Amino acid sequence: MNKIIPAIMLGTLSVLPAAAVVDKNFNYHVDRFADIEVLRYEVPEFDRLSLQQKKMLYYLGQAAQMGRDIIWDQNGRYNLQIRQLLENIYSNYQGDRNSKDFKAFEQYLKQVWFGNGIYHHYSTDKFTPGFSEAFFTAQVNGLPAGKLPLETGETREQMLAKLTKVIFDPTYLAKRVNQDGTVDVVATSACNLYGDGVTQAEVEEFYNKKKDPADPRPISYGLNAKVVKDADGKLREETYHLTGLYGPAIAEIIYWLDKAKEVAENDAQKAYITKLIDYYITGDLKLFDEYSILWAEDTKSDVDFVNGFIESYGDPLGMTGSWESYVNFRNAASSKRTETISDNAQWFEDNSPVDKRFKKPHVKGVSAKVINAAMLAGDAFPSTAIGINLPNSNWIRAEHGSKSVTIENITEAYEMASHGNGFNEEFVIDKPTAKIMEDYLYITDMLHTDLHECLGHASGQLLPGVDQDALKENGSALEEARADLFALYYLADPKLQELGILDNPNAYQAEYYKYMLNGLITQLNRIELGKDVEEAHMRNRQLIAKWVLEKGRKQGKGGKDVVELVKKGGKTYVKINDYPKMRQLFGQLLGEIQRIKSEGDYKGGNDLIQKYAVKIDPKLHKEVIKRFSTLDIPPYRGFINPVYTAVTDADGEITDVTISWPETYVEQMLRLSKDYSPLTRQWK
Ligand code: ZN
């Protein structure tokens, strides 16, 4: 439940803060297609790591990439077969590579790579192919028999008919994750986390029977399993583990984790890698909890990683974890900032505008650090987060704390790649606002991530007996809102100057303006005309912005609106009249959402979501899309990874690991499919 994804745009900077380690000549731009831009990211300070640490990163990077097929299969039952087929067509194509059909085919393949399957990574809608069915049929029929990725017993004709329907019929398996609570979200979601014929009611009953409400330390039910229905109509879990579902990929992950274990930085790290391997071998979620505790408590190691079934955004019921991996190491200089914040965690908790009953009397070890990403994989690739807070299990967070990270080199890459894109000129209301954003948005954005991850998610407590899943389909959006509000509220607190983190009492205004602008206006660019807001982070942002817009009417100084939408030259702008009052409103909403979460008030939460987070003014929506179209700012961005090469001596011992960025997007994707695809070996 706990990651921050970037808002519609971050970059508005003309100058970077002095602290940033940036190679001015680094080329961030890799590829641009559909609504996507692909970037590279730098890995500052890689060369300063010891050989042992570099080896560790290398092995963990291998383990990360070996899981790629898992997320593809979780995202859709036919994804791996479709990927293999499309790549074979792409590589064997003899015709004109500049023809309209081939260009459209290439764009579709690039989109599919980016989505780790045939659904958009963010909207979860199925991609619409721009090439014709006739073109597709001709390509499939033109492939030599050896290049057909057939399922067991399948003929060319059967595969063609099946996949033509999957790719071209917009009503068939239309959406990966359906969050429309008025229908059966399991039956209507195309993700591959539930078997044929399984209904939402059946899954809920299945897990309710397993759950013991009195258990203070429940496992994360369903986290590593697909739920299928047997012939007798009974439900059963197919667990992801070495000899179960995804076994061949998990075997490779274990192989590389085992090597990483040998070069671990300390015994604590060795212990949690061992535990993770045991969990992968057995699929036992109790072991996963034990691993999570050991991992959360290791705050010493520089090199760190996530590897497993972690976030549950891909499951309409929010239980099954999507496979991901994130390999990283500490950014020592910037970590001082987050260490200061986390050292004061109890102060922030005690002073938050929340009812005392819902506060943690003792905030447990919120460890926070700033990291540089070294390898992104699975659900964290190519689209990726700029902040993470794990583990997700509530009782582990309460008893053992959590690890919170801000990912600096990724944030930096976003900023640098956006430099001079014209966004400020188009959307920011006036020069003074643009100026404060120029001076302080980079640092306040990063601070927002720190506060959101390190304090926001870790704050507050449930009342005894409240089910952590009580907010159901609104749980993710409300949790994100809670963490964002915590961050927004404290960004304006004088405590941050007192702690030496900000040097200007008005710095927070940069983030406030951006937040309101994004929530009310610019994020609409990510949504197709006629559609509602669906994704959890976007709902959260609109909820906060619209609530403050409404509650602030005539509440600002002099009876003005705290914030308003004004028209200038036919264009809509956000105008903030009273920043301090806005802070109070953020605090008020934080108190209410914390109450909803602590009490498990489903109705209260759902009312907020339905009233503020979902609907869009169609006129404004059209205007926003038109204004963006003149800027060519991609609504979504993601990354390819650098390439790590192990240099070995005559005995095969690794003597160095080098880093380079030699590849295009297409080259990297084809290489991953060739070298890191344990679940598609039958087709090689
Ligand atoms: Zn979050």
PDB file of N, CA and C in Angstrom, residues 507-588:
ATOM      1  N   ALA A 507       8.859  28.294   2.022  1.00  0.00           N
ATOM      2  CA  ALA A 507       9.251  27.281   1.038  1.00  0.00           C
ATOM      3  C   ALA A 507       8.100  26.319   0.732  1.00  0.00           C
ATOM      4  N   TYR A 508       7.334  25.985   1.770  1.00  0.00           N
ATOM      5  CA  TYR A 508       6.248  25.014   1.599  1.00  0.00           C
ATOM      6  C   TYR A 508       5.238  25.434   0.541  1.00  0.00           C
ATOM      7  N   GLN A 509       5.155  26.746   0.273  1.00  0.00           N
ATOM      8  CA  GLN A 509       4.169  27.223  -0.702  1.00  0.00           C
ATOM      9  C   GLN A 509       4.412  26.633  -2.087  1.00  0.00           C
ATOM     10  N   ALA A 510       5.670  26.328  -2.396  1.00  0.00           N
ATOM     11  CA  ALA A 510       5.985  25.707  -3.685  1.00  0.00           C
ATOM     12  C   ALA A 510       5.243  24.383  -3.820  1.00  0.00           C
ATOM     13  N   GLU A 511       5.330  23.561  -2.791  1.00  0.00           N
ATOM     14  CA  GLU A 511       4.685  22.251  -2.835  1.00  0.00           C
ATOM     15  C   GLU A 511       3.160  22.381  -2.746  1.00  0.00           C
ATOM     16  N   TYR A 512       2.676  23.305  -1.943  1.00  0.00           N
ATOM     17  CA  TYR A 512       1.222  23.504  -1.838  1.00  0.00           C
ATOM     18  C   TYR A 512       0.637  23.879  -3.193  1.00  0.00           C
ATOM     19  N   TYR A 513       1.320  24.815  -3.861  1.00  0.00           N
ATOM     20  CA  TYR A 513       0.790  25.229  -5.162  1.00  0.00           C
ATOM     21  C   TYR A 513       0.797  24.063  -6.139  1.00  0.00           C
ATOM     22  N   LYS A 514       1.923  23.357  -6.182  1.00  0.00           N
ATOM     23  CA  LYS A 514       2.016  22.230  -7.103  1.00  0.00           C
ATOM     24  C   LYS A 514       0.962  21.181  -6.793  1.00  0.00           C
ATOM     25  N   TYR A 515       0.756  20.932  -5.520  1.00  0.00           N
ATOM     26  CA  TYR A 515      -0.182  19.884  -5.118  1.00  0.00           C
ATOM     27  C   TYR A 515      -1.604  20.226  -5.563  1.00  0.00           C
ATOM     28  N   MET A 516      -2.010  21.473  -5.324  1.00  0.00           N
ATOM     29  CA  MET A 516      -3.360  21.890  -5.697  1.00  0.00           C
ATOM     30  C   MET A 516      -3.510  21.931  -7.220  1.00  0.00           C
ATOM     31  N   LEU A 517      -2.484  22.440  -7.886  1.00  0.00           N
ATOM     32  CA  LEU A 517      -2.510  22.501  -9.350  1.00  0.00           C
ATOM     33  C   LEU A 517      -2.645  21.096  -9.932  1.00  0.00           C
ATOM     34  N   ASN A 518      -1.882  20.180  -9.390  1.00  0.00           N
ATOM     35  CA  ASN A 518      -1.925  18.814  -9.894  1.00  0.00           C
ATOM     36  C   ASN A 518      -3.277  18.157  -9.598  1.00  0.00           C
ATOM     37  N   GLY A 519      -3.731  18.288  -8.373  1.00  0.00           N
ATOM     38  CA  GLY A 519      -4.970  17.618  -7.969  1.00  0.00           C
ATOM     39  C   GLY A 519      -6.206  18.182  -8.646  1.00  0.00           C
ATOM     40  N   LEU A 520      -6.196  19.496  -8.923  1.00  0.00           N
ATOM     41  CA  LEU A 520      -7.388  20.121  -9.507  1.00  0.00           C
ATOM     42  C   LEU A 520      -7.334  20.151 -11.030  1.00  0.00           C
ATOM     43  N   ILE A 521      -6.141  20.274 -11.580  1.00  0.00           N
ATOM     44  CA  ILE A 521      -6.060  20.536 -13.023  1.00  0.00           C
ATOM     45  C   ILE A 521      -5.166  19.550 -13.776  1.00  0.00           C
ATOM     46  N   THR A 522      -3.858  19.604 -13.495  1.00  0.00           N
ATOM     47  CA  THR A 522      -2.937  18.991 -14.460  1.00  0.00           C
ATOM     48  C   THR A 522      -2.986  17.472 -14.496  1.00  0.00           C
ATOM     49  N   GLN A 523      -3.341  16.819 -13.398  1.00  0.00           N
ATOM     50  CA  GLN A 523      -3.352  15.350 -13.468  1.00  0.00           C
ATOM     51  C   GLN A 523      -4.470  14.835 -14.379  1.00  0.00           C
ATOM     52  N   LEU A 524      -5.440  15.688 -14.704  1.00  0.00           N
ATOM     53  CA  LEU A 524      -6.512  15.262 -15.599  1.00  0.00           C
ATOM     54  C   LEU A 524      -5.963  14.857 -16.965  1.00  0.00           C
ATOM     55  N   ASN A 525      -4.785  15.361 -17.283  1.00  0.00           N
ATOM     56  CA  ASN A 525      -4.189  15.010 -18.571  1.00  0.00           C
ATOM     57  C   ASN A 525      -3.935  13.517 -18.706  1.00  0.00           C
ATOM     58  N   ARG A 526      -3.898  12.827 -17.565  1.00  0.00           N
ATOM     59  CA  ARG A 526      -3.636  11.389 -17.615  1.00  0.00           C
ATOM     60  C   ARG A 526      -4.884  10.572 -17.899  1.00  0.00           C
ATOM     61  N   ILE A 527      -6.014  11.233 -17.937  1.00  0.00           N
ATOM     62  CA  ILE A 527      -7.270  10.486 -18.054  1.00  0.00           C
ATOM     63  C   ILE A 527      -7.906  10.754 -19.398  1.00  0.00           C
ATOM     64  N   GLU A 528      -8.447   9.694 -20.002  1.00  0.00           N
ATOM     65  CA  GLU A 528      -9.146   9.852 -21.269  1.00  0.00           C
ATOM     66  C   GLU A 528     -10.444  10.606 -21.055  1.00  0.00           C
ATOM     67  N   LEU A 529     -10.791  11.439 -22.046  1.00  0.00           N
ATOM     68  CA  LEU A 529     -12.049  12.187 -21.965  1.00  0.00           C
ATOM     69  C   LEU A 529     -13.218  11.239 -21.736  1.00  0.00           C
ATOM     70  N   GLY A 530     -14.110  11.640 -20.836  1.00  0.00           N
ATOM     71  CA  GLY A 530     -15.299  10.816 -20.581  1.00  0.00           C
ATOM     72  C   GLY A 530     -15.120   9.837 -19.436  1.00  0.00           C
ATOM     73  N   LYS A 531     -13.867   9.606 -19.028  1.00  0.00           N
ATOM     74  CA  LYS A 531     -13.644   8.647 -17.948  1.00  0.00           C
ATOM     75  C   LYS A 531     -13.553   9.339 -16.593  1.00  0.00           C
ATOM     76  N   ASP A 532     -13.722   8.542 -15.552  1.00  0.00           N
ATOM     77  CA  ASP A 532     -13.586   9.037 -14.183  1.00  0.00           C
ATOM     78  C   ASP A 532     -12.143   8.880 -13.703  1.00  0.00           C
ATOM     79  N   VAL A 533     -11.845   9.451 -12.533  1.00  0.00           N
ATOM     80  CA  VAL A 533     -10.557   9.201 -11.885  1.00  0.00           C
ATOM     81  C   VAL A 533     -10.641   7.836 -11.208  1.00  0.00           C
ATOM     82  N   GLU A 534      -9.643   6.990 -11.454  1.00  0.00           N
ATOM     83  CA  GLU A 534      -9.716   5.645 -10.883  1.00  0.00           C
ATOM     84  C   GLU A 534      -8.510   5.260 -10.046  1.00  0.00           C
ATOM     85  N   GLU A 535      -7.314   5.595 -10.518  1.00  0.00           N
ATOM     86  CA  GLU A 535      -6.105   5.121  -9.856  1.00  0.00           C
ATOM     87  C   GLU A 535      -6.026   5.725  -8.445  1.00  0.00           C
ATOM     88  N   ALA A 536      -5.552   4.912  -7.496  1.00  0.00           N
ATOM     89  CA  ALA A 536      -5.607   5.290  -6.081  1.00  0.00           C
ATOM     90  C   ALA A 536      -4.893   6.609  -5.768  1.00  0.00           C
ATOM     91  N   HIS A 537      -3.682   6.798  -6.305  1.00  0.00           N
ATOM     92  CA  HIS A 537      -2.949   8.030  -5.990  1.00  0.00           C
ATOM     93  C   HIS A 537      -3.640   9.254  -6.597  1.00  0.00           C
ATOM     94  N   MET A 538      -4.202   9.079  -7.783  1.00  0.00           N
ATOM     95  CA  MET A 538      -4.886  10.208  -8.419  1.00  0.00           C
ATOM     96  C   MET A 538      -6.176  10.542  -7.668  1.00  0.00           C
ATOM     97  N   ARG A 539      -6.877   9.518  -7.219  1.00  0.00           N
ATOM     98  CA  ARG A 539      -8.084   9.766  -6.418  1.00  0.00           C
ATOM     99  C   ARG A 539      -7.719  10.504  -5.145  1.00  0.00           C
ATOM    100  N   ASN A 540      -6.655  10.045  -4.527  1.00  0.00           N
ATOM    101  CA  ASN A 540      -6.205  10.677  -3.289  1.00  0.00           C
ATOM    102  C   ASN A 540      -5.915  12.157  -3.524  1.00  0.00           C
ATOM    103  N   ARG A 541      -5.207  12.451  -4.607  1.00  0.00           N
ATOM    104  CA  ARG A 541      -4.808  13.840  -4.847  1.00  0.00           C
ATOM    105  C   ARG A 541      -6.011  14.723  -5.176  1.00  0.00           C
ATOM    106  N   GLN A 542      -6.937  14.178  -5.962  1.00  0.00           N
ATOM    107  CA  GLN A 542      -8.129  14.980  -6.275  1.00  0.00           C
ATOM    108  C   GLN A 542      -9.007  15.158  -5.033  1.00  0.00           C
ATOM    109  N   LEU A 543      -9.112  14.082  -4.243  1.00  0.00           N
ATOM    110  CA  LEU A 543      -9.896  14.168  -3.004  1.00  0.00           C
ATOM    111  C   LEU A 543      -9.416  15.335  -2.139  1.00  0.00           C
ATOM    112  N   ILE A 544      -8.124  15.379  -1.912  1.00  0.00           N
ATOM    113  CA  ILE A 544      -7.568  16.426  -1.047  1.00  0.00           C
ATOM    114  C   ILE A 544      -7.780  17.806  -1.665  1.00  0.00           C
ATOM    115  N   ALA A 545      -7.450  17.938  -2.940  1.00  0.00           N
ATOM    116  CA  ALA A 545      -7.518  19.257  -3.579  1.00  0.00           C
ATOM    117  C   ALA A 545      -8.959  19.771  -3.638  1.00  0.00           C
ATOM    118  N   LYS A 546      -9.888  18.891  -4.021  1.00  0.00           N
ATOM    119  CA  LYS A 546     -11.279  19.348  -4.166  1.00  0.00           C
ATOM    120  C   LYS A 546     -11.931  19.621  -2.810  1.00  0.00           C
ATOM    121  N   TRP A 547     -11.570  18.827  -1.825  1.00  0.00           N
ATOM    122  CA  TRP A 547     -12.121  19.028  -0.485  1.00  0.00           C
ATOM    123  C   TRP A 547     -11.681  20.389   0.048  1.00  0.00           C
ATOM    124  N   VAL A 548     -10.384  20.689  -0.127  1.00  0.00           N
ATOM    125  CA  VAL A 548      -9.853  21.970   0.353  1.00  0.00           C
ATOM    126  C   VAL A 548     -10.465  23.130  -0.434  1.00  0.00           C
ATOM    127  N   LEU A 549     -10.639  22.932  -1.744  1.00  0.00           N
ATOM    128  CA  LEU A 549     -11.285  23.961  -2.572  1.00  0.00           C
ATOM    129  C   LEU A 549     -12.673  24.285  -2.015  1.00  0.00           C
ATOM    130  N   GLU A 550     -13.447  23.239  -1.714  1.00  0.00           N
ATOM    131  CA  GLU A 550     -14.822  23.443  -1.246  1.00  0.00           C
ATOM    132  C   GLU A 550     -14.866  24.005   0.179  1.00  0.00           C
ATOM    133  N   LYS A 551     -14.121  23.370   1.073  1.00  0.00           N
ATOM    134  CA  LYS A 551     -14.191  23.787   2.481  1.00  0.00           C
ATOM    135  C   LYS A 551     -13.559  25.159   2.706  1.00  0.00           C
ATOM    136  N   GLY A 552     -12.744  25.605   1.752  1.00  0.00           N
ATOM    137  CA  GLY A 552     -12.065  26.887   1.921  1.00  0.00           C
ATOM    138  C   GLY A 552     -12.846  28.073   1.389  1.00  0.00           C
ATOM    139  N   ARG A 553     -14.041  27.809   0.828  1.00  0.00           N
ATOM    140  CA  ARG A 553     -14.830  28.932   0.277  1.00  0.00           C
ATOM    141  C   ARG A 553     -15.085  29.986   1.350  1.00  0.00           C
ATOM    142  N   LYS A 554     -14.694  31.206   1.055  1.00  0.00           N
ATOM    143  CA  LYS A 554     -14.921  32.363   1.936  1.00  0.00           C
ATOM    144  C   LYS A 554     -14.259  32.210   3.311  1.00  0.00           C
ATOM    145  N   GLN A 555     -13.359  31.279   3.441  1.00  0.00           N
ATOM    146  CA  GLN A 555     -12.719  31.056   4.739  1.00  0.00           C
ATOM    147  C   GLN A 555     -11.333  31.693   4.834  1.00  0.00           C
ATOM    148  N   GLY A 556     -10.866  32.273   3.750  1.00  0.00           N
ATOM    149  CA  GLY A 556      -9.543  32.881   3.749  1.00  0.00           C
ATOM    150  C   GLY A 556      -9.567  34.270   4.373  1.00  0.00           C
ATOM    151  N   LYS A 557      -8.387  34.875   4.433  1.00  0.00           N
ATOM    152  CA  LYS A 557      -8.331  36.209   5.048  1.00  0.00           C
ATOM    153  C   LYS A 557      -9.164  37.191   4.212  1.00  0.00           C
ATOM    154  N   GLY A 558      -9.877  38.078   4.913  1.00  0.00           N
ATOM    155  CA  GLY A 558     -10.743  39.044   4.249  1.00  0.00           C
ATOM    156  C   GLY A 558     -11.977  38.417   3.616  1.00  0.00           C
ATOM    157  N   GLY A 559     -12.317  37.197   4.059  1.00  0.00           N
ATOM    158  CA  GLY A 559     -13.510  36.539   3.516  1.00  0.00           C
ATOM    159  C   GLY A 559     -13.327  35.991   2.109  1.00  0.00           C
ATOM    160  N   LYS A 560     -12.077  35.999   1.639  1.00  0.00           N
ATOM    161  CA  LYS A 560     -11.802  35.432   0.318  1.00  0.00           C
ATOM    162  C   LYS A 560     -11.805  33.909   0.384  1.00  0.00           C
ATOM    163  N   ASP A 561     -11.873  33.283  -0.787  1.00  0.00           N
ATOM    164  CA  ASP A 561     -11.681  31.835  -0.828  1.00  0.00           C
ATOM    165  C   ASP A 561     -10.225  31.523  -0.493  1.00  0.00           C
ATOM    166  N   VAL A 562     -10.000  30.441   0.243  1.00  0.00           N
ATOM    167  CA  VAL A 562      -8.633  30.021   0.539  1.00  0.00           C
ATOM    168  C   VAL A 562      -7.897  29.726  -0.765  1.00  0.00           C
ATOM    169  N   VAL A 563      -8.598  29.028  -1.642  1.00  0.00           N
ATOM    170  CA  VAL A 563      -8.051  28.726  -2.968  1.00  0.00           C
ATOM    171  C   VAL A 563      -9.208  28.797  -3.950  1.00  0.00           C
ATOM    172  N   GLU A 564      -8.936  29.266  -5.166  1.00  0.00           N
ATOM    173  CA  GLU A 564     -10.008  29.338  -6.163  1.00  0.00           C
ATOM    174  C   GLU A 564      -9.462  29.004  -7.543  1.00  0.00           C
ATOM    175  N   LEU A 565     -10.383  28.667  -8.430  1.00  0.00           N
ATOM    176  CA  LEU A 565     -10.027  28.484  -9.828  1.00  0.00           C
ATOM    177  C   LEU A 565     -10.431  29.756 -10.552  1.00  0.00           C
ATOM    178  N   VAL A 566      -9.482  30.398 -11.199  1.00  0.00           N
ATOM    179  CA  VAL A 566      -9.794  31.649 -11.897  1.00  0.00           C
ATOM    180  C   VAL A 566      -9.504  31.493 -13.384  1.00  0.00           C
ATOM    181  N   LYS A 567     -10.154  32.324 -14.179  1.00  0.00           N
ATOM    182  CA  LYS A 567      -9.960  32.293 -15.638  1.00  0.00           C
ATOM    183  C   LYS A 567      -9.117  33.486 -16.065  1.00  0.00           C
ATOM    184  N   LYS A 568      -8.137  33.211 -16.913  1.00  0.00           N
ATOM    185  CA  LYS A 568      -7.349  34.287 -17.507  1.00  0.00           C
ATOM    186  C   LYS A 568      -7.181  33.932 -18.972  1.00  0.00           C
ATOM    187  N   GLY A 569      -7.680  34.809 -19.829  1.00  0.00           N
ATOM    188  CA  GLY A 569      -7.542  34.540 -21.260  1.00  0.00           C
ATOM    189  C   GLY A 569      -8.135  33.201 -21.646  1.00  0.00           C
ATOM    190  N   GLY A 570      -9.264  32.864 -21.040  1.00  0.00           N
ATOM    191  CA  GLY A 570      -9.946  31.609 -21.383  1.00  0.00           C
ATOM    192  C   GLY A 570      -9.309  30.379 -20.762  1.00  0.00           C
ATOM    193  N   LYS A 571      -8.253  30.567 -19.984  1.00  0.00           N
ATOM    194  CA  LYS A 571      -7.588  29.414 -19.371  1.00  0.00           C
ATOM    195  C   LYS A 571      -7.815  29.399 -17.863  1.00  0.00           C
ATOM    196  N   THR A 572      -7.894  28.195 -17.300  1.00  0.00           N
ATOM    197  CA  THR A 572      -8.157  28.051 -15.874  1.00  0.00           C
ATOM    198  C   THR A 572      -6.842  27.970 -15.095  1.00  0.00           C
ATOM    199  N   TYR A 573      -6.782  28.724 -14.007  1.00  0.00           N
ATOM    200  CA  TYR A 573      -5.595  28.700 -13.148  1.00  0.00           C
ATOM    201  C   TYR A 573      -5.994  28.465 -11.701  1.00  0.00           C
ATOM    202  N   VAL A 574      -5.087  27.877 -10.945  1.00  0.00           N
ATOM    203  CA  VAL A 574      -5.266  27.779  -9.497  1.00  0.00           C
ATOM    204  C   VAL A 574      -4.720  29.055  -8.870  1.00  0.00           C
ATOM    205  N   LYS A 575      -5.553  29.678  -7.988  1.00  0.00           N
ATOM    206  CA  LYS A 575      -5.085  30.868  -7.283  1.00  0.00           C
ATOM    207  C   LYS A 575      -5.221  30.606  -5.786  1.00  0.00           C
ATOM    208  N   ILE A 576      -4.114  30.665  -5.082  1.00  0.00           N
ATOM    209  CA  ILE A 576      -4.146  30.429  -3.632  1.00  0.00           C
ATOM    210  C   ILE A 576      -4.073  31.776  -2.922  1.00  0.00           C
ATOM    211  N   ASN A 577      -5.096  32.056  -2.106  1.00  0.00           N
ATOM    212  CA  ASN A 577      -5.168  33.362  -1.434  1.00  0.00           C
ATOM    213  C   ASN A 577      -4.693  33.320   0.010  1.00  0.00           C
ATOM    214  N   ASP A 578      -4.714  32.144   0.601  1.00  0.00           N
ATOM    215  CA  ASP A 578      -4.389  32.080   2.026  1.00  0.00           C
ATOM    216  C   ASP A 578      -3.685  30.749   2.336  1.00  0.00           C
ATOM    217  N   TYR A 579      -2.370  30.800   2.275  1.00  0.00           N
ATOM    218  CA  TYR A 579      -1.596  29.578   2.498  1.00  0.00           C
ATOM    219  C   TYR A 579      -1.715  29.036   3.923  1.00  0.00           C
ATOM    220  N   PRO A 580      -1.612  29.903   4.946  1.00  0.00           N
ATOM    221  CA  PRO A 580      -1.705  29.361   6.318  1.00  0.00           C
ATOM    222  C   PRO A 580      -3.047  28.681   6.580  1.00  0.00           C
ATOM    223  N   LYS A 581      -4.119  29.254   6.036  1.00  0.00           N
ATOM    224  CA  LYS A 581      -5.440  28.648   6.228  1.00  0.00           C
ATOM    225  C   LYS A 581      -5.520  27.308   5.490  1.00  0.00           C
ATOM    226  N   MET A 582      -4.850  27.247   4.364  1.00  0.00           N
ATOM    227  CA  MET A 582      -4.823  25.991   3.618  1.00  0.00           C
ATOM    228  C   MET A 582      -4.182  24.900   4.470  1.00  0.00           C
ATOM    229  N   ARG A 583      -3.142  25.273   5.174  1.00  0.00           N
ATOM    230  CA  ARG A 583      -2.492  24.298   6.040  1.00  0.00           C
ATOM    231  C   ARG A 583      -3.477  23.768   7.088  1.00  0.00           C
ATOM    232  N   GLN A 584      -4.272  24.679   7.663  1.00  0.00           N
ATOM    233  CA  GLN A 584      -5.267  24.246   8.654  1.00  0.00           C
ATOM    234  C   GLN A 584      -6.252  23.255   8.053  1.00  0.00           C
ATOM    235  N   LEU A 585      -6.666  23.530   6.815  1.00  0.00           N
ATOM    236  CA  LEU A 585      -7.621  22.624   6.160  1.00  0.00           C
ATOM    237  C   LEU A 585      -7.003  21.245   5.925  1.00  0.00           C
ATOM    238  N   PHE A 586      -5.743  21.231   5.512  1.00  0.00           N
ATOM    239  CA  PHE A 586      -5.059  19.936   5.359  1.00  0.00           C
ATOM    240  C   PHE A 586      -5.093  19.179   6.693  1.00  0.00           C
ATOM    241  N   GLY A 587      -4.847  19.920   7.779  1.00  0.00           N
ATOM    242  CA  GLY A 587      -4.836  19.294   9.100  1.00  0.00           C
ATOM    243  C   GLY A 587      -6.207  18.744   9.477  1.00  0.00           C
ATOM    244  N   GLN A 588      -7.238  19.515   9.142  1.00  0.00           N
ATOM    245  CA  GLN A 588      -8.608  19.092   9.457  1.00  0.00           C
ATOM    246  C   GLN A 588      -8.968  17.803   8.707  1.00  0.00           C
TER     247      GLN A 588
END
